PDB file of C-alpha atoms in Angstrom:
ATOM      1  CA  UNK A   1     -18.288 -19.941 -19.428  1.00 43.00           C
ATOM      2  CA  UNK A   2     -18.519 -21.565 -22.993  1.00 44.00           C
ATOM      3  CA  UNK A   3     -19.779 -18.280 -24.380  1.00 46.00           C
ATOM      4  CA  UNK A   4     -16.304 -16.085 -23.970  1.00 45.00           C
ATOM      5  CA  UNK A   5     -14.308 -18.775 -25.611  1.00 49.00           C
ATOM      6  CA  UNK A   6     -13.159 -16.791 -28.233  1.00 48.00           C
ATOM      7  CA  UNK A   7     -12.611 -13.535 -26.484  1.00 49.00           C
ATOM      8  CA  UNK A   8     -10.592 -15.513 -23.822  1.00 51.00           C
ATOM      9  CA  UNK A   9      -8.539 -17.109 -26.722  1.00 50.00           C
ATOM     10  CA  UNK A  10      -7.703 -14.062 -27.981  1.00 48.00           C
ATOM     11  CA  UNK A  11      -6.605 -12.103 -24.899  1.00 52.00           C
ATOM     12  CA  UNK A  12      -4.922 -15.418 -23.595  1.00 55.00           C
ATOM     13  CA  UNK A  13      -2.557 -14.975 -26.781  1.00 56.00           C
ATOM     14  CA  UNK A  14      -1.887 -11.613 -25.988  1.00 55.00           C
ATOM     15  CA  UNK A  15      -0.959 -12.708 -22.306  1.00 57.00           C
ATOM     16  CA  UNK A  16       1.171 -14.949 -23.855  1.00 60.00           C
ATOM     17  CA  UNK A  17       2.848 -11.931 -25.546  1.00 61.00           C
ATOM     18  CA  UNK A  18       2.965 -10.299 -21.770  1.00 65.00           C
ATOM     19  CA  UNK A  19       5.455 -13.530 -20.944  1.00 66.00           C
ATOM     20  CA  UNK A  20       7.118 -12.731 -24.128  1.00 66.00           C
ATOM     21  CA  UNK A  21       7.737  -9.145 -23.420  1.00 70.00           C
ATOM     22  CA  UNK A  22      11.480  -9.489 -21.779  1.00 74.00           C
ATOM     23  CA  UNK A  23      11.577  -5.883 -19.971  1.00 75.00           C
ATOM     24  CA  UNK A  24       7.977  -6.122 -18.919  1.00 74.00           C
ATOM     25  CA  UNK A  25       8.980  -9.609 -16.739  1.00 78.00           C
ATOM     26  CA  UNK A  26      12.066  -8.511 -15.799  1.00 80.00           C
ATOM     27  CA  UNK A  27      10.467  -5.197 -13.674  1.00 77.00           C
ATOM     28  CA  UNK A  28       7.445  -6.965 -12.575  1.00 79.00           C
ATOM     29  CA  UNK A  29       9.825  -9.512 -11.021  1.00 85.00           C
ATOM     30  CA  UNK A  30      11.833  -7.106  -9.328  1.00 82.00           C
ATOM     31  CA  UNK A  31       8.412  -5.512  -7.894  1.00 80.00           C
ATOM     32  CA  UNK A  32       7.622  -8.846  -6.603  1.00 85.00           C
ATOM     33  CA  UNK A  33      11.026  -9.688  -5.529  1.00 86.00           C
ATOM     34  CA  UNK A  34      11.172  -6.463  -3.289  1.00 82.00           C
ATOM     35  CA  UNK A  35       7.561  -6.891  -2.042  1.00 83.00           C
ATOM     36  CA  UNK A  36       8.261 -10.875  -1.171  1.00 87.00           C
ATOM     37  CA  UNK A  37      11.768 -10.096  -0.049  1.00 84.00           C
ATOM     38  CA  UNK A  38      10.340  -7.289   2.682  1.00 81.00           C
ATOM     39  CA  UNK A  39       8.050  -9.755   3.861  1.00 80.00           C
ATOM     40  CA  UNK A  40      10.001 -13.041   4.425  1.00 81.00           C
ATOM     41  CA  UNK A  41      13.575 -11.778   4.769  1.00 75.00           C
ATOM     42  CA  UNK A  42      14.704 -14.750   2.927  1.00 80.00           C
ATOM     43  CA  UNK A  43      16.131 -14.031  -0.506  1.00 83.00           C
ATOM     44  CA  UNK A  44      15.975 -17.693  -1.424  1.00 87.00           C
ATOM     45  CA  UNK A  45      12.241 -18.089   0.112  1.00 86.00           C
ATOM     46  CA  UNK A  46      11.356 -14.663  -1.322  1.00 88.00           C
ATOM     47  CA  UNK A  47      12.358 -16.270  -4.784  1.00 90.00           C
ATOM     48  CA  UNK A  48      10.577 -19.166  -4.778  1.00 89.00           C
ATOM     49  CA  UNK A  49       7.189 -17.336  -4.120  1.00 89.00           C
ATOM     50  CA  UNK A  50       8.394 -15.134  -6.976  1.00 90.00           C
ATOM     51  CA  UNK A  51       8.846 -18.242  -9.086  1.00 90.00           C
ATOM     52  CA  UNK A  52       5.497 -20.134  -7.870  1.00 89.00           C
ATOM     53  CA  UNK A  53       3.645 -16.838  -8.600  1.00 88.00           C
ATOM     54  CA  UNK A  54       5.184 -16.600 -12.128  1.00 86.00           C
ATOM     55  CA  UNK A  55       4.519 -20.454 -13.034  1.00 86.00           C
ATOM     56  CA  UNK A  56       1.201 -20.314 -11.333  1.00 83.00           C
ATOM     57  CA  UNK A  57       0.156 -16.936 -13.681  1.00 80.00           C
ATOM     58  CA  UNK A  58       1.290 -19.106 -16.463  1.00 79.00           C
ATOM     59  CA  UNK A  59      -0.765 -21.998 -16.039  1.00 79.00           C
ATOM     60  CA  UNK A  60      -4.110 -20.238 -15.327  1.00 74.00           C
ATOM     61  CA  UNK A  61      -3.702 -17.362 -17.777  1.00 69.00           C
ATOM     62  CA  UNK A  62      -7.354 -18.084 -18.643  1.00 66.00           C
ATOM     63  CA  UNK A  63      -8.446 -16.236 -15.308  1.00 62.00           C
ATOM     64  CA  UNK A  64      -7.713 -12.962 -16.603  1.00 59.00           C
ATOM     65  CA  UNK A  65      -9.027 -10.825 -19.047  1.00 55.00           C
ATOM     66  CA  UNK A  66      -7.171  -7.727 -19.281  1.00 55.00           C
ATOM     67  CA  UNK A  67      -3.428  -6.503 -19.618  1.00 52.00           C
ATOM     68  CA  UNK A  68      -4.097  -3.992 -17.184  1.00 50.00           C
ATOM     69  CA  UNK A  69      -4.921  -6.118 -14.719  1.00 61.00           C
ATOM     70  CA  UNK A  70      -1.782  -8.507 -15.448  1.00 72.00           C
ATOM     71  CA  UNK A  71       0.417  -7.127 -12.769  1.00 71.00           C
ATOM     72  CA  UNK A  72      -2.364  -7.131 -10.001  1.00 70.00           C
ATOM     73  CA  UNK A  73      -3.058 -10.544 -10.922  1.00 75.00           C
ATOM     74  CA  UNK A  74       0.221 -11.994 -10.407  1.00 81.00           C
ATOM     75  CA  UNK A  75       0.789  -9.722  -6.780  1.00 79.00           C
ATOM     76  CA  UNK A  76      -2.499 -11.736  -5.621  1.00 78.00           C
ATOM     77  CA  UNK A  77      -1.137 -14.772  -6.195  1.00 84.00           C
ATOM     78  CA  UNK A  78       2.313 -13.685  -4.921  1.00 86.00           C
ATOM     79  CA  UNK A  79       0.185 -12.041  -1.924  1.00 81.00           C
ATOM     80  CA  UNK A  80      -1.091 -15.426  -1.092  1.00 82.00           C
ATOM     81  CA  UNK A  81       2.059 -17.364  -1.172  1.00 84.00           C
ATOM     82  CA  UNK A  82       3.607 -14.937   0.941  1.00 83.00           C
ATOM     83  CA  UNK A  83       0.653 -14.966   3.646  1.00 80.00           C
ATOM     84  CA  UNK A  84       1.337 -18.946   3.136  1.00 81.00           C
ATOM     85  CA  UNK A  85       5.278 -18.671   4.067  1.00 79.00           C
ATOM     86  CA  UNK A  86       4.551 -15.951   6.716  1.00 76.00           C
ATOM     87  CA  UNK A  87       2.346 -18.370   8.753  1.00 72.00           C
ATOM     88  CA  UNK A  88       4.185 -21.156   8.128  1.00 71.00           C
ATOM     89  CA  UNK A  89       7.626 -20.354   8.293  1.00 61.00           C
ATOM     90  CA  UNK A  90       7.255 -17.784  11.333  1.00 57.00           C
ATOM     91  CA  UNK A  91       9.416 -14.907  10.853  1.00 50.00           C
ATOM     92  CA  UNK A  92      13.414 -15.428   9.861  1.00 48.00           C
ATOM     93  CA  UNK A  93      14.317 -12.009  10.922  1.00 50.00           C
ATOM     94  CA  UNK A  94      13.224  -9.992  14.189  1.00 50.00           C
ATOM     95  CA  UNK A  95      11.997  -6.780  12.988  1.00 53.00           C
ATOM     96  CA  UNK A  96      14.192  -5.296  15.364  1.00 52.00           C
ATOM     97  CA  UNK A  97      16.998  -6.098  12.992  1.00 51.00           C
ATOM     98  CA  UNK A  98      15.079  -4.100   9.932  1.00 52.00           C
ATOM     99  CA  UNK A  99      16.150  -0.560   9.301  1.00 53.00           C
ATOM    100  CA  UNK A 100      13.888   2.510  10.360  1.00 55.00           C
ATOM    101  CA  UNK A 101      15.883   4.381   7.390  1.00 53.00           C
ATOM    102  CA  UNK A 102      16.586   7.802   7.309  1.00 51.00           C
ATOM    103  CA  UNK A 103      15.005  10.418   9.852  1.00 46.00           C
ATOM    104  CA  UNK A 104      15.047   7.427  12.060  1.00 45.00           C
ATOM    105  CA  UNK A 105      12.159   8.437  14.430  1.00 55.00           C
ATOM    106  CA  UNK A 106       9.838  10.238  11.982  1.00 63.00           C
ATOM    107  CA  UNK A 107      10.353  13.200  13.711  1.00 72.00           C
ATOM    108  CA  UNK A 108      12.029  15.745  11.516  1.00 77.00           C
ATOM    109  CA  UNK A 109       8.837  14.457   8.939  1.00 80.00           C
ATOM    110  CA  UNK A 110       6.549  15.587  11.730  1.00 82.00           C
ATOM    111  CA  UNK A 111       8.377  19.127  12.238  1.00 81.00           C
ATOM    112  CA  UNK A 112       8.131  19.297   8.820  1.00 85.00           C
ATOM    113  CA  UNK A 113       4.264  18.979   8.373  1.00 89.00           C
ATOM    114  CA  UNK A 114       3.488  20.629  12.116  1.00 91.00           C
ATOM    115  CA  UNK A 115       3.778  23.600  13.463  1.00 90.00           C
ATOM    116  CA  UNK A 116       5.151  23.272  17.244  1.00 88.00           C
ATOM    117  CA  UNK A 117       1.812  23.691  18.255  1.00 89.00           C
ATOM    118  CA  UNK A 118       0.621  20.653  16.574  1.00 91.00           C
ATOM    119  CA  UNK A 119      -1.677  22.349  13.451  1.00 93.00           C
ATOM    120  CA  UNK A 120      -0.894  21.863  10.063  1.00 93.00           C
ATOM    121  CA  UNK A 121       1.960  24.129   8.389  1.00 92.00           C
ATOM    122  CA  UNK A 122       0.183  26.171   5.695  1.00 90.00           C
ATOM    123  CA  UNK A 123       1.616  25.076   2.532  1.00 89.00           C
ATOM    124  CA  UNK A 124       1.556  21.182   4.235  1.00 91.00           C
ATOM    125  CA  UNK A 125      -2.276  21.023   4.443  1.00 93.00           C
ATOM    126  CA  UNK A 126      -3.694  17.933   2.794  1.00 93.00           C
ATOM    127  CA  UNK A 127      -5.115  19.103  -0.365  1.00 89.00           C
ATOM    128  CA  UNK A 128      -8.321  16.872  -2.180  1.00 90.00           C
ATOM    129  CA  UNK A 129      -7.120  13.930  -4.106  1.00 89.00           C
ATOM    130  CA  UNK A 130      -8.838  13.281  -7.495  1.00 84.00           C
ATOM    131  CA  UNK A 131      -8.866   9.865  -9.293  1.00 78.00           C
ATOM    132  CA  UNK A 132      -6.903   9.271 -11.958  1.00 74.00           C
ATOM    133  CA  UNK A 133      -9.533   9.267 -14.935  1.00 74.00           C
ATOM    134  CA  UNK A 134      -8.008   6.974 -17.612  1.00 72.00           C
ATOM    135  CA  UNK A 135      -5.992   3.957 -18.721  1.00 69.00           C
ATOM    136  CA  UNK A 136      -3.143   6.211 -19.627  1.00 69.00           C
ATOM    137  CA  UNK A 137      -3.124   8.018 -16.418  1.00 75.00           C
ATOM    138  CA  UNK A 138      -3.491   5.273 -14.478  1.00 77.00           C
ATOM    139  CA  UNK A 139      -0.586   3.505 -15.559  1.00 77.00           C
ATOM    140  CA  UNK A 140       1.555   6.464 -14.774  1.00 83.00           C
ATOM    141  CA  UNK A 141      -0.363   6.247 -11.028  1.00 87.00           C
ATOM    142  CA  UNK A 142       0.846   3.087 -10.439  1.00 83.00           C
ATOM    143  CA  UNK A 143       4.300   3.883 -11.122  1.00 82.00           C
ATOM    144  CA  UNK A 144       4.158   7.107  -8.887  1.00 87.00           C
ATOM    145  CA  UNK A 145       2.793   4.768  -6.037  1.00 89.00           C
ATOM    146  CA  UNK A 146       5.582   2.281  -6.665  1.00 84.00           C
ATOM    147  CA  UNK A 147       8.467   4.674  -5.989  1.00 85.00           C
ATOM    148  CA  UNK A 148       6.557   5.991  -3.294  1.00 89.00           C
ATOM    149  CA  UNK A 149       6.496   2.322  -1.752  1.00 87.00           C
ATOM    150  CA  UNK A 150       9.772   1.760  -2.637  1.00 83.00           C
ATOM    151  CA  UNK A 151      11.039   4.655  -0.838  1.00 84.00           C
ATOM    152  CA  UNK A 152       9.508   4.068   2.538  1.00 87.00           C
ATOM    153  CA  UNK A 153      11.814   2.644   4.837  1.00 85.00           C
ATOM    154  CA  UNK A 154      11.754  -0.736   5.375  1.00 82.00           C
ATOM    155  CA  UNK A 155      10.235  -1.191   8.746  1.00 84.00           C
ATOM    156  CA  UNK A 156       7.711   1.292   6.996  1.00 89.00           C
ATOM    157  CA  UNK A 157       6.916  -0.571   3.879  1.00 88.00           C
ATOM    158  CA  UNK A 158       6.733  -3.944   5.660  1.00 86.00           C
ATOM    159  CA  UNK A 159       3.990  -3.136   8.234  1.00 91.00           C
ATOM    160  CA  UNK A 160       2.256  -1.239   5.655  1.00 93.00           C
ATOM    161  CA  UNK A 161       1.921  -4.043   3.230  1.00 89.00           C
ATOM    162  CA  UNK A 162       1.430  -6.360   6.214  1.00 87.00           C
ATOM    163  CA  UNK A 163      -1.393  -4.027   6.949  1.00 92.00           C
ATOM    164  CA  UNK A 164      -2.868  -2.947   4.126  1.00 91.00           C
ATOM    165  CA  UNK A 165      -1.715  -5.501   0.598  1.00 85.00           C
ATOM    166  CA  UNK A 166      -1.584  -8.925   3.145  1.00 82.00           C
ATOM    167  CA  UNK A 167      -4.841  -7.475   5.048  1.00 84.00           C
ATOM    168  CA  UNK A 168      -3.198  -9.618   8.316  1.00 85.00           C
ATOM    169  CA  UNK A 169      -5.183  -7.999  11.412  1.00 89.00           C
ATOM    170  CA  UNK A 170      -3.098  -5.973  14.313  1.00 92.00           C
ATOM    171  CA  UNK A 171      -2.888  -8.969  17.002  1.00 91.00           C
ATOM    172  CA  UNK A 172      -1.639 -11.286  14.149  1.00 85.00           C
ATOM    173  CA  UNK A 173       1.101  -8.476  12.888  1.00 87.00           C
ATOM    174  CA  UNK A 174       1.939  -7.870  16.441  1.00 90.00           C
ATOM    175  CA  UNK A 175       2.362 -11.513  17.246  1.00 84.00           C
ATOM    176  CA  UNK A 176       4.274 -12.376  14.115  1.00 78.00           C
ATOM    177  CA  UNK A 177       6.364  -9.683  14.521  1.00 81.00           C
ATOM    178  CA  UNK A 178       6.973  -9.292  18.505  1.00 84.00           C
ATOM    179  CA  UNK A 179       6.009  -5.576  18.099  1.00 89.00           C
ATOM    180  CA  UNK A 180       3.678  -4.070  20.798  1.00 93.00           C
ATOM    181  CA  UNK A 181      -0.016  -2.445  19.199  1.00 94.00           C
ATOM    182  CA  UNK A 182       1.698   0.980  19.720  1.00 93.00           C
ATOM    183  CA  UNK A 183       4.767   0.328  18.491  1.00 93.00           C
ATOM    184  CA  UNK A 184       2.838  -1.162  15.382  1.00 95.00           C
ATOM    185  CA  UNK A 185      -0.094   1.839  15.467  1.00 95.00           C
ATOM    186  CA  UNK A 186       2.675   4.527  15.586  1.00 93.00           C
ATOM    187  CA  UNK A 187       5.145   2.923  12.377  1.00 93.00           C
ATOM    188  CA  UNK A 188       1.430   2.631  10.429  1.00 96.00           C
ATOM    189  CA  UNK A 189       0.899   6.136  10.748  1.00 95.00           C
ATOM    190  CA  UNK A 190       3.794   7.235  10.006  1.00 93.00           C
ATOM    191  CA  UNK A 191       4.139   5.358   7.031  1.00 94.00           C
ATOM    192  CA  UNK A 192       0.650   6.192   5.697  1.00 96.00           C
ATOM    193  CA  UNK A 193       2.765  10.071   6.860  1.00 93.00           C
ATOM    194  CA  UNK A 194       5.048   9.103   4.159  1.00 92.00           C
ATOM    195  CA  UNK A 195       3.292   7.679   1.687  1.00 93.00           C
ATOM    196  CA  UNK A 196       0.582  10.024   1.854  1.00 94.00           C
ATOM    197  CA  UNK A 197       3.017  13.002   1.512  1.00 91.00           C
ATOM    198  CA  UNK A 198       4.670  11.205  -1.316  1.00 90.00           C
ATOM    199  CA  UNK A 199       2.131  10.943  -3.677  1.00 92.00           C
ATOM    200  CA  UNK A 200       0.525  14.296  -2.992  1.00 90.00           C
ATOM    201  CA  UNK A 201       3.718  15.530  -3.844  1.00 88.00           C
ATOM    202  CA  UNK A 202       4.566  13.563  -7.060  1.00 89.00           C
ATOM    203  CA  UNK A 203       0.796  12.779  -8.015  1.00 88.00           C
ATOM    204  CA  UNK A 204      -1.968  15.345  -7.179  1.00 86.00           C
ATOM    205  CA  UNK A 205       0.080  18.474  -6.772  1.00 81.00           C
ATOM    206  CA  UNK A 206       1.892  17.632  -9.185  1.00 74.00           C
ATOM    207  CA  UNK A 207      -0.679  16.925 -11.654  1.00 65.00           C
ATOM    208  CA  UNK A 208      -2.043  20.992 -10.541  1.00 59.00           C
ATOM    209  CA  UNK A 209       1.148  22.914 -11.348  1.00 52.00           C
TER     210      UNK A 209
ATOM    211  CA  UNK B   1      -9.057  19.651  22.656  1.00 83.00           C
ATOM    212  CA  UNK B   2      -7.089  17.402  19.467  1.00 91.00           C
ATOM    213  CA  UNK B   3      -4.185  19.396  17.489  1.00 94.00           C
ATOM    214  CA  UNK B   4      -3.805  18.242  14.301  1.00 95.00           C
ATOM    215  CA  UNK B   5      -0.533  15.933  15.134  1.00 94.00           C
ATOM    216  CA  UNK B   6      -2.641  14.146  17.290  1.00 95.00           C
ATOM    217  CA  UNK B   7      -5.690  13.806  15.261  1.00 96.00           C
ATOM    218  CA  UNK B   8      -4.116  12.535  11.684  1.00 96.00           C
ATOM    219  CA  UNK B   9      -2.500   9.945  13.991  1.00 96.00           C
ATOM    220  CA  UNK B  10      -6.120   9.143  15.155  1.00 97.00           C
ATOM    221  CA  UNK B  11      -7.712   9.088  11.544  1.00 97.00           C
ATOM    222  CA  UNK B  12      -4.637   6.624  10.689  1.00 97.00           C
ATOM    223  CA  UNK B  13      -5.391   4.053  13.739  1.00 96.00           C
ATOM    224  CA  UNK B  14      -9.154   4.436  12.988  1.00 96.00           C
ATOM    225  CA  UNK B  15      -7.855   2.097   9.849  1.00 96.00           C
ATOM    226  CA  UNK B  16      -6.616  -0.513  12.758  1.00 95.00           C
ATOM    227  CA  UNK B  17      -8.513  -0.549  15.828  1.00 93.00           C
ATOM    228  CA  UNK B  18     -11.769   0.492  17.062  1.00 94.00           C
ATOM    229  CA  UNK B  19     -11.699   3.824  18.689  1.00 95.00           C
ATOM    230  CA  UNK B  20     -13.643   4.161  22.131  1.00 96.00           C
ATOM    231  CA  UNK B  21     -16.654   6.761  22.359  1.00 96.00           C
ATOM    232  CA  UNK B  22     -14.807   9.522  24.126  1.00 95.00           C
ATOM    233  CA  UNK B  23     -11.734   9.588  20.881  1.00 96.00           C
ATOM    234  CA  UNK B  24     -14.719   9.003  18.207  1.00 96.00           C
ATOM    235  CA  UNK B  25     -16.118  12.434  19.880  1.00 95.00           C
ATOM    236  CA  UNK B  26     -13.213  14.509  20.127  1.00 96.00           C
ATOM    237  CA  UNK B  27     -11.964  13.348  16.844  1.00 97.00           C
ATOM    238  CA  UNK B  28     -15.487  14.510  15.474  1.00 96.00           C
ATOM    239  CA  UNK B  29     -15.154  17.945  16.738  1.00 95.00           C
ATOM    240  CA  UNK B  30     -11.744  18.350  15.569  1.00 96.00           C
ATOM    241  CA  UNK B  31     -12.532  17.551  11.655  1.00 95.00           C
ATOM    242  CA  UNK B  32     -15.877  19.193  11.905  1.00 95.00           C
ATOM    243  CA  UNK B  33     -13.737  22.511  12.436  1.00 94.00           C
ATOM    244  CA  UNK B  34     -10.626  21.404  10.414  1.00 95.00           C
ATOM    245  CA  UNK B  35     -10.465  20.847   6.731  1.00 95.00           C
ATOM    246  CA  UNK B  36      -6.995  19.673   6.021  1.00 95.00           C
ATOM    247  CA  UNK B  37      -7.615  17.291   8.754  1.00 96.00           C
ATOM    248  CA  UNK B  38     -10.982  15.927   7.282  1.00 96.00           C
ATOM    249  CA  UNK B  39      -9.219  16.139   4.044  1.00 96.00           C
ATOM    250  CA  UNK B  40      -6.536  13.886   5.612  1.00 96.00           C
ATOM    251  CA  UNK B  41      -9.241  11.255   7.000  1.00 96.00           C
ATOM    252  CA  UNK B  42     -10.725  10.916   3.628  1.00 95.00           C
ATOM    253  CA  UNK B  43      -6.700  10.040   1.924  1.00 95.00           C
ATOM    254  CA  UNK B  44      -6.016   7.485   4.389  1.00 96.00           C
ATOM    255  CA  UNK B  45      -9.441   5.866   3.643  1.00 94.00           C
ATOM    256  CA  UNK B  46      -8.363   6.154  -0.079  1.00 94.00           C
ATOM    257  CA  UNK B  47      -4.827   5.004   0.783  1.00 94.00           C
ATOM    258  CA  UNK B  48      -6.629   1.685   1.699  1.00 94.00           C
ATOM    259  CA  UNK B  49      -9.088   1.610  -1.571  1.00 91.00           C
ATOM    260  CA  UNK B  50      -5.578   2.000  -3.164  1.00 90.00           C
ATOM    261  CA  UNK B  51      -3.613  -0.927  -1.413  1.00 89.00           C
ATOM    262  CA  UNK B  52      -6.694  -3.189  -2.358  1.00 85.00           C
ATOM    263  CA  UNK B  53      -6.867  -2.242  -6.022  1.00 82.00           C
ATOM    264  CA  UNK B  54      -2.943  -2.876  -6.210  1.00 78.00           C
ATOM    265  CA  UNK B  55      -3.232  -6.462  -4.883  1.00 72.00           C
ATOM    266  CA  UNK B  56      -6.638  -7.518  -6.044  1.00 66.00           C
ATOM    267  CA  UNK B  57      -6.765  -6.732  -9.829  1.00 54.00           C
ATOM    268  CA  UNK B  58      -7.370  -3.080 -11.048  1.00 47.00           C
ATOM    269  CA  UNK B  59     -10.926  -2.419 -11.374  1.00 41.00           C
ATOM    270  CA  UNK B  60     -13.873  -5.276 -11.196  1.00 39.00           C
ATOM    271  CA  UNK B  61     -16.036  -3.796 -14.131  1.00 37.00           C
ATOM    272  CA  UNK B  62     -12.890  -3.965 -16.551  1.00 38.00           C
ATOM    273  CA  UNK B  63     -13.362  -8.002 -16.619  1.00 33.00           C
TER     274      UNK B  63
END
């Protein structure tokens, strides 16, 4: 550990700057505002994991290296105080209450990728994703995959990030969130639907063209 | 025999549950014989590679 001194004073200083930079804290927090909020479904709750995450990046700033890597950094410490209030606090809304959003049952999605038959419509057919190759392109990923979170409904995005950024198990969502494992299996899938569509859309294809 | 509706709803619950014998088998015919479909299985396992690299810090070798 006493060997990257130096390298881990200088990129601590320029995390330092990352604190400094206004606009840069002011989106991340409304990321991590949105993610907490869709969790918890209490503002004030949602907040104060916000704020614990913040103060808690702050202090151990030394367990970083990159700027890159900032924003994941703080979302796994947000990730963990939310997991905390989750199984704590037991759930302050029923999910019953949440919104399914637009195209409330996923089914005009579902005429729109199937034929009636149940095959893919032509132009619809999943096409191979490639990774985005550098720093620069990356960046501009993320942000693509952001709006494409942010625009799943919120019964949608919830389960999801239950699922998939909170990695809590199916009998735990399910109990948590009085859902049944089909009701739960079917919103998953049709989320992944979504999100899937979404950044083939506004990522890959669009990347092609 | 699997349509495609039914078997992208498959490759998404393979992410959450086991799937018994006789669904691993039909599913297998049905993306043997079906590239968007296979295509599809392989996004929803990236979909999940994604997720983790959002929460868990970009990329391990960067550090």
């Amino acid at each position: 550990m006493t060997n990257v001194n130096l390298s881990q004073e200088i990129d601590n200083s320029a995390m330092t700057n990352a604190f400094h930079d206004a606009a840069f804290i002011a989106e991340l927090r409304i990321q991590m505002l949105k993610f907490a909020t869709l969790q918890v479904r209490d503002s004030q709750l949602a907040e104060d994991a916000v704020q614990e995450a913040m103060l808690s990046a702050y202090q151990h700033i030394d367990r970083f290296a990159r700027q890159s890597a900032f924003k994941t950094w703080v979302f796994s410490i947000l990730k963990n105080k939310v997991i905390d209030l989750l199984r704590k606090e037991k759930r302050h809304t029923a999910v019953s209450q949440l919104e399914d959003g637009p195209n409330l049952n996923g089914e005009e999605l579902m005429d729109q990728l199937f034929k009636d038959n149940g095959h893919w419509q032509k132009h619809e057919r999943p096409q191979k994703w490639d990774q985005p190759d550098h720093d620069v392109e990356n960046v501009h990923f993320w942000r693509v995959f952001d709006a494409c979170l942010n625009a799943l409904p919120e019964k949608y995005g919830r389960f999801f990030m239950m699922r998939e950024f909170l990695e809590m198990e199916t009998p735990e969502i399910c109990h948590n969130e009085d859902v049944s494992v089909s009701n739960l299996n079917v919103t998953l899938y049709r989320a992944r639907l979504r999100l899937r569509e979404c950044l083939e859309d506004n990522w890959y294809q669009a990347k092609v063209s | 025999m699997l349509n495609c509706k039914q078997a992208t709803q498959m490759l998404s619950e393979k992410l959450d549950r086991p799937l018994s014998t006789k669904e691993k088998l039909s599913l297998g015919i049905h993306t043997s014989m079906c590239l968007p479909c296979r295509q599809f299985g392989k996004q929803m396992q990236e979909l999940r590679f994604i997720s983790k690299r959002y929460t868990k810090g970009e990329n391990e070798s960067e550090k």
